[in-house]
Amino acid sequence: VLGPNGAGKTTLLRVALGLIRPMKGRVIVLGLDVARAPDEVRRMVGYVPQREHISENAPVLVRDVVLMGISSRKPLGRSPTRRDKEKALETLEVVGMHNFWNEPFKHLSGGQQQRVLIARALASDPKLLLLDEPFSGVDSASQEIIIEVLRDLVRRGIGVLLVTHDINPLIDVTDYVLLLNKRVIGFGRPLEQLTPERLFQLYGRKVEVIKIGGACFVLSGDSHA
C-alpha cells in the first residue's frame, strides 16, 4: 500500500482489524464481515504496527514481547504454558532472533526490534499478516531478512498486506500494489501501476520510474508513503 502521509494507509489497516468502523459500506476480511465478527477476524489476523508506536520504556524481555502475541488470544490472567514458550521460541527462530530470548527488548537495534514484533504477530498462527511501515528505521541486513521471512510466509499460504514508503525492495516479490490518497488512485500489478502518471496523481509531483526488462525502480517518492 503506497500513498503520501495522511492518505489513510494506517486507517485502512485499522479498519481491516475492526478497530475503526467504516462510515459506509462493508469490510470483508477472510470472508468475514468485520463489523459482525471483529473478534473472529482478529484471531485470524496478525498485526505489526509502526515500530515507533511501541514503547521502549517498559522493562520487558524479548520473550515477553513474543508471548504477548499468544496470551492475547487466551483468557485474562492465564500464565504461559510450556507449549506457549516453545511456540514463542519457534517464531523467534523464523525471524532469526532466537538467541535474544532473554535480552531486554529496548536494548535491540531498530531492525532487531521489528523482527521481534513480527515474531509476536506470527506466534498466534495468523492467516493474514498486516504490517505498517515494517522497514522504518531498519538496517539493510534486517530488511533483507524481513523480506525473506515475508516471502516464506506467502509460500506457506499466509497473506501479507504491507504499508511501506519504499516499494523498490519489494517490487519483485509483490503481487499487487494499492495506490491510496484518500481514495484509490490505482490497484493492480506493480509494473502496471507504478507509472509516472499514476505516481503524479498519488503524490502531486513528478516521480521518476525506470523500467529495465521485467523490473522497475521508483527513483523518488514520499518519505512518508
GROMACS .gro file of C-alpha atoms in nm:
model
  225
    1VAL     CA    1   0.000   0.000   0.000
    2LEU     CA    2   0.157   0.329  -0.114
    3GLY     CA    3   0.048   0.687  -0.057
    4PRO     CA    4   0.155   1.020   0.095
    5ASN     CA    5   0.140   1.097   0.465
    6GLY     CA    6  -0.222   1.126   0.578
    7ALA     CA    7  -0.352   0.925   0.282
    8GLY     CA    8  -0.533   0.676   0.507
    9LYS     CA    9  -0.294   0.382   0.491
   10THR     CA   10  -0.282   0.311   0.866
   11THR     CA   11  -0.655   0.378   0.886
   12LEU     CA   12  -0.708   0.111   0.621
   13LEU     CA   13  -0.525  -0.145   0.836
   14ARG     CA   14  -0.718  -0.044   1.147
   15VAL     CA   15  -1.048  -0.073   0.962
   16ALA     CA   16  -0.948  -0.421   0.846
   17LEU     CA   17  -0.888  -0.512   1.212
   18GLY     CA   18  -1.225  -0.375   1.321
   19LEU     CA   19  -1.061  -0.106   1.535
   20ILE     CA   20  -1.233   0.167   1.331
   21ARG     CA   21  -1.582   0.136   1.187
   22PRO     CA   22  -1.628   0.247   0.825
   23MET     CA   23  -1.865   0.538   0.766
   24LYS     CA   24  -2.037   0.341   0.493
   25GLY     CA   25  -2.010   0.012   0.311
   26ARG     CA   26  -1.885  -0.321   0.442
   27VAL     CA   27  -1.537  -0.456   0.512
   28ILE     CA   28  -1.483  -0.824   0.438
   29VAL     CA   29  -1.165  -0.991   0.566
   30LEU     CA   30  -1.100  -1.361   0.505
   31GLY     CA   31  -1.465  -1.399   0.407
   32LEU     CA   32  -1.599  -1.243   0.728
   33ASP     CA   33  -1.781  -0.915   0.782
   34VAL     CA   34  -1.552  -0.731   1.025
   35ALA     CA   35  -1.840  -0.532   1.180
   36ARG     CA   36  -2.027  -0.852   1.266
   37ALA     CA   37  -1.736  -1.073   1.371
   38PRO     CA   38  -1.447  -0.847   1.483
   39ASP     CA   39  -1.312  -1.090   1.743
   40GLU     CA   40  -1.310  -1.380   1.499
   41VAL     CA   41  -1.129  -1.169   1.240
   42ARG     CA   42  -0.865  -1.057   1.491
   43ARG     CA   43  -0.798  -1.418   1.589
   44MET     CA   44  -0.701  -1.487   1.227
   45VAL     CA   45  -0.502  -1.167   1.165
   46GLY     CA   46  -0.156  -1.073   1.290
   47TYR     CA   47  -0.076  -0.702   1.317
   48VAL     CA   48   0.264  -0.533   1.327
   49PRO     CA   49   0.217  -0.159   1.399
   50GLN     CA   50   0.474   0.109   1.327
   51ARG     CA   51   0.776   0.042   1.546
   52GLU     CA   52   0.789   0.399   1.671
   53HIS     CA   53   0.447   0.344   1.829
   54ILE     CA   54   0.587   0.072   2.056
   55SER     CA   55   0.705   0.197   2.395
   56GLU     CA   56   1.065   0.106   2.467
   57ASN     CA   57   1.047   0.219   2.829
   58ALA     CA   58   0.873  -0.091   2.962
   59PRO     CA   59   1.129  -0.332   3.120
   60VAL     CA   60   1.029  -0.635   2.912
   61LEU     CA   61   1.242  -0.909   2.763
   62VAL     CA   62   1.223  -1.032   2.405
   63ARG     CA   63   1.043  -1.347   2.521
   64ASP     CA   64   0.778  -1.135   2.697
   65VAL     CA   65   0.706  -0.938   2.380
   66VAL     CA   66   0.655  -1.255   2.171
   67LEU     CA   67   0.446  -1.424   2.441
   68MET     CA   68   0.210  -1.124   2.427
   69GLY     CA   69   0.105  -1.246   2.083
   70ILE     CA   70  -0.003  -1.577   2.237
   71SER     CA   71  -0.153  -1.450   2.562
   72SER     CA   72  -0.373  -1.202   2.375
   73ARG     CA   73  -0.567  -1.499   2.237
   74LYS     CA   74  -0.617  -1.655   2.584
   75PRO     CA   75  -0.835  -1.574   2.889
   76LEU     CA   76  -0.702  -1.290   3.103
   77GLY     CA   77  -0.469  -1.391   3.383
   78ARG     CA   78  -0.364  -1.726   3.237
   79SER     CA   79   0.010  -1.788   3.264
   80PRO     CA   80   0.208  -1.901   2.958
   81THR     CA   81   0.239  -2.278   2.930
   82ARG     CA   82   0.547  -2.473   2.828
   83ARG     CA   83   0.398  -2.512   2.480
   84ASP     CA   84   0.341  -2.133   2.462
   85LYS     CA   85   0.710  -2.074   2.533
   86GLU     CA   86   0.811  -2.333   2.274
   87LYS     CA   87   0.588  -2.162   2.019
   88ALA     CA   88   0.736  -1.821   2.103
   89LEU     CA   89   1.088  -1.957   2.057
   90GLU     CA   90   0.989  -2.118   1.725
   91THR     CA   91   0.862  -1.787   1.586
   92LEU     CA   92   1.181  -1.613   1.701
   93GLU     CA   93   1.376  -1.874   1.506
   94VAL     CA   94   1.173  -1.786   1.196
   95VAL     CA   95   1.300  -1.427   1.212
   96GLY     CA   96   1.649  -1.520   1.328
   97MET     CA   97   1.614  -1.379   1.680
   98HIS     CA   98   1.603  -1.694   1.897
   99ASN     CA   99   1.942  -1.615   2.053
  100PHE     CA  100   1.793  -1.298   2.205
  101TRP     CA  101   1.529  -1.480   2.414
  102ASN     CA  102   1.642  -1.328   2.746
  103GLU     CA  103   1.756  -0.988   2.613
  104PRO     CA  104   1.576  -0.665   2.710
  105PHE     CA  105   1.366  -0.553   2.415
  106LYS     CA  106   1.480  -0.191   2.446
  107HIS     CA  107   1.846  -0.294   2.403
  108LEU     CA  108   1.786  -0.423   2.049
  109SER     CA  109   1.852  -0.228   1.732
  110GLY     CA  110   1.559  -0.097   1.528
  111GLY     CA  111   1.581  -0.385   1.284
  112GLN     CA  112   1.602  -0.643   1.560
  113GLN     CA  113   1.301  -0.494   1.737
  114GLN     CA  114   1.100  -0.509   1.417
  115ARG     CA  115   1.185  -0.875   1.371
  116VAL     CA  116   1.072  -0.948   1.728
  117LEU     CA  117   0.743  -0.769   1.664
  118ILE     CA  118   0.690  -0.979   1.352
  119ALA     CA  119   0.757  -1.290   1.562
  120ARG     CA  120   0.495  -1.169   1.810
  121ALA     CA  121   0.239  -1.137   1.530
  122LEU     CA  122   0.328  -1.483   1.395
  123ALA     CA  123   0.301  -1.651   1.735
  124SER     CA  124  -0.078  -1.666   1.703
  125ASP     CA  125  -0.061  -1.853   1.368
  126PRO     CA  126  -0.242  -1.586   1.162
  127LYS     CA  127  -0.389  -1.644   0.817
  128LEU     CA  128  -0.325  -1.280   0.727
  129LEU     CA  129  -0.041  -1.052   0.840
  130LEU     CA  130  -0.078  -0.672   0.838
  131LEU     CA  131   0.241  -0.464   0.862
  132ASP     CA  132   0.255  -0.087   0.898
  133GLU     CA  133   0.589   0.056   0.778
  134PRO     CA  134   0.793  -0.251   0.880
  135PHE     CA  135   1.114  -0.106   0.730
  136SER     CA  136   1.105   0.224   0.917
  137GLY     CA  137   1.440   0.269   1.096
  138VAL     CA  138   1.553  -0.079   0.990
  139ASP     CA  139   1.907  -0.156   0.874
  140SER     CA  140   1.959  -0.319   0.533
  141ALA     CA  141   2.056  -0.657   0.679
  142SER     CA  142   1.735  -0.680   0.883
  143GLN     CA  143   1.536  -0.553   0.585
  144GLU     CA  144   1.663  -0.843   0.372
  145ILE     CA  145   1.579  -1.090   0.649
  146ILE     CA  146   1.227  -0.948   0.689
  147ILE     CA  147   1.164  -0.965   0.313
  148GLU     CA  148   1.276  -1.328   0.304
  149VAL     CA  149   1.052  -1.406   0.604
  150LEU     CA  150   0.755  -1.247   0.426
  151ARG     CA  151   0.836  -1.436   0.107
  152ASP     CA  152   0.837  -1.763   0.303
  153LEU     CA  153   0.505  -1.678   0.472
  154VAL     CA  154   0.343  -1.626   0.134
  155ARG     CA  155   0.479  -1.961   0.015
  156ARG     CA  156   0.308  -2.117   0.319
  157GLY     CA  157  -0.025  -1.959   0.225
  158ILE     CA  158  -0.026  -1.665   0.468
  159GLY     CA  159  -0.148  -1.340   0.315
  160VAL     CA  160   0.059  -1.025   0.366
  161LEU     CA  161  -0.073  -0.668   0.346
  162LEU     CA  162   0.207  -0.416   0.390
  163VAL     CA  163   0.232  -0.037   0.410
  164THR     CA  164   0.573   0.091   0.303
  165HIS     CA  165   0.741   0.416   0.196
  166ASP     CA  166   0.994   0.236  -0.026
  167ILE     CA  167   0.848  -0.007  -0.277
  168ASN     CA  168   1.180  -0.080  -0.452
  169PRO     CA  169   1.295  -0.373  -0.231
  170LEU     CA  170   0.952  -0.532  -0.268
  171ILE     CA  171   0.869  -0.485  -0.635
  172ASP     CA  172   0.982  -0.832  -0.740
  173VAL     CA  173   0.802  -1.006  -0.451
  174THR     CA  174   0.479  -0.804  -0.456
  175ASP     CA  175   0.173  -0.946  -0.630
  176TYR     CA  176  -0.037  -0.630  -0.620
  177VAL     CA  177   0.010  -0.265  -0.526
  178LEU     CA  178  -0.259  -0.028  -0.399
  179LEU     CA  179  -0.206   0.345  -0.460
  180LEU     CA  180  -0.403   0.531  -0.193
  181ASN     CA  181  -0.459   0.901  -0.125
  182LYS     CA  182  -0.797   0.943   0.046
  183ARG     CA  183  -0.929   0.739  -0.246
  184VAL     CA  184  -0.797   0.457  -0.461
  185ILE     CA  185  -0.567   0.600  -0.730
  186GLY     CA  186  -0.484   0.260  -0.871
  187PHE     CA  187  -0.471  -0.109  -0.792
  188GLY     CA  188  -0.302  -0.390  -0.985
  189ARG     CA  189   0.031  -0.542  -1.075
  190PRO     CA  190   0.333  -0.326  -0.983
  191LEU     CA  191   0.457  -0.286  -1.342
  192GLU     CA  192   0.112  -0.167  -1.446
  193GLN     CA  193   0.053   0.077  -1.159
  194LEU     CA  194   0.398   0.224  -1.092
  195THR     CA  195   0.398   0.470  -1.379
  196PRO     CA  196   0.499   0.838  -1.370
  197GLU     CA  197   0.139   0.937  -1.447
  198ARG     CA  198  -0.014   0.733  -1.165
  199LEU     CA  199   0.253   0.838  -0.915
  200PHE     CA  200   0.200   1.204  -1.008
  201GLN     CA  201  -0.169   1.154  -0.924
  202LEU     CA  202  -0.067   0.991  -0.598
  203TYR     CA  203   0.190   1.244  -0.474
  204GLY     CA  204   0.102   1.558  -0.669
  205ARG     CA  205   0.454   1.589  -0.802
  206LYS     CA  206   0.681   1.425  -1.055
  207VAL     CA  207   0.821   1.084  -0.965
  208GLU     CA  208   1.067   0.912  -1.196
  209VAL     CA  209   1.028   0.545  -1.282
  210ILE     CA  210   1.290   0.339  -1.466
  211LYS     CA  211   1.189   0.008  -1.620
  212ILE     CA  212   1.457  -0.246  -1.710
  213GLY     CA  213   1.324  -0.567  -1.857
  214GLY     CA  214   1.070  -0.705  -1.616
  215ALA     CA  215   1.177  -0.482  -1.328
  216CYS     CA  216   1.110  -0.120  -1.240
  217PHE     CA  217   1.260   0.124  -0.992
  218VAL     CA  218   1.096   0.430  -0.836
  219LEU     CA  219   1.373   0.689  -0.811
  220SER     CA  220   1.195   0.934  -0.586
  221GLY     CA  221   0.893   0.928  -0.368
  222ASP     CA  222   0.735   1.045  -0.046
  223SER     CA  223   0.936   0.960   0.266
  224HIS     CA  224   0.606   0.906   0.446
  225ALA     CA  225   0.448   0.696   0.174
   0.00000   0.00000   0.00000
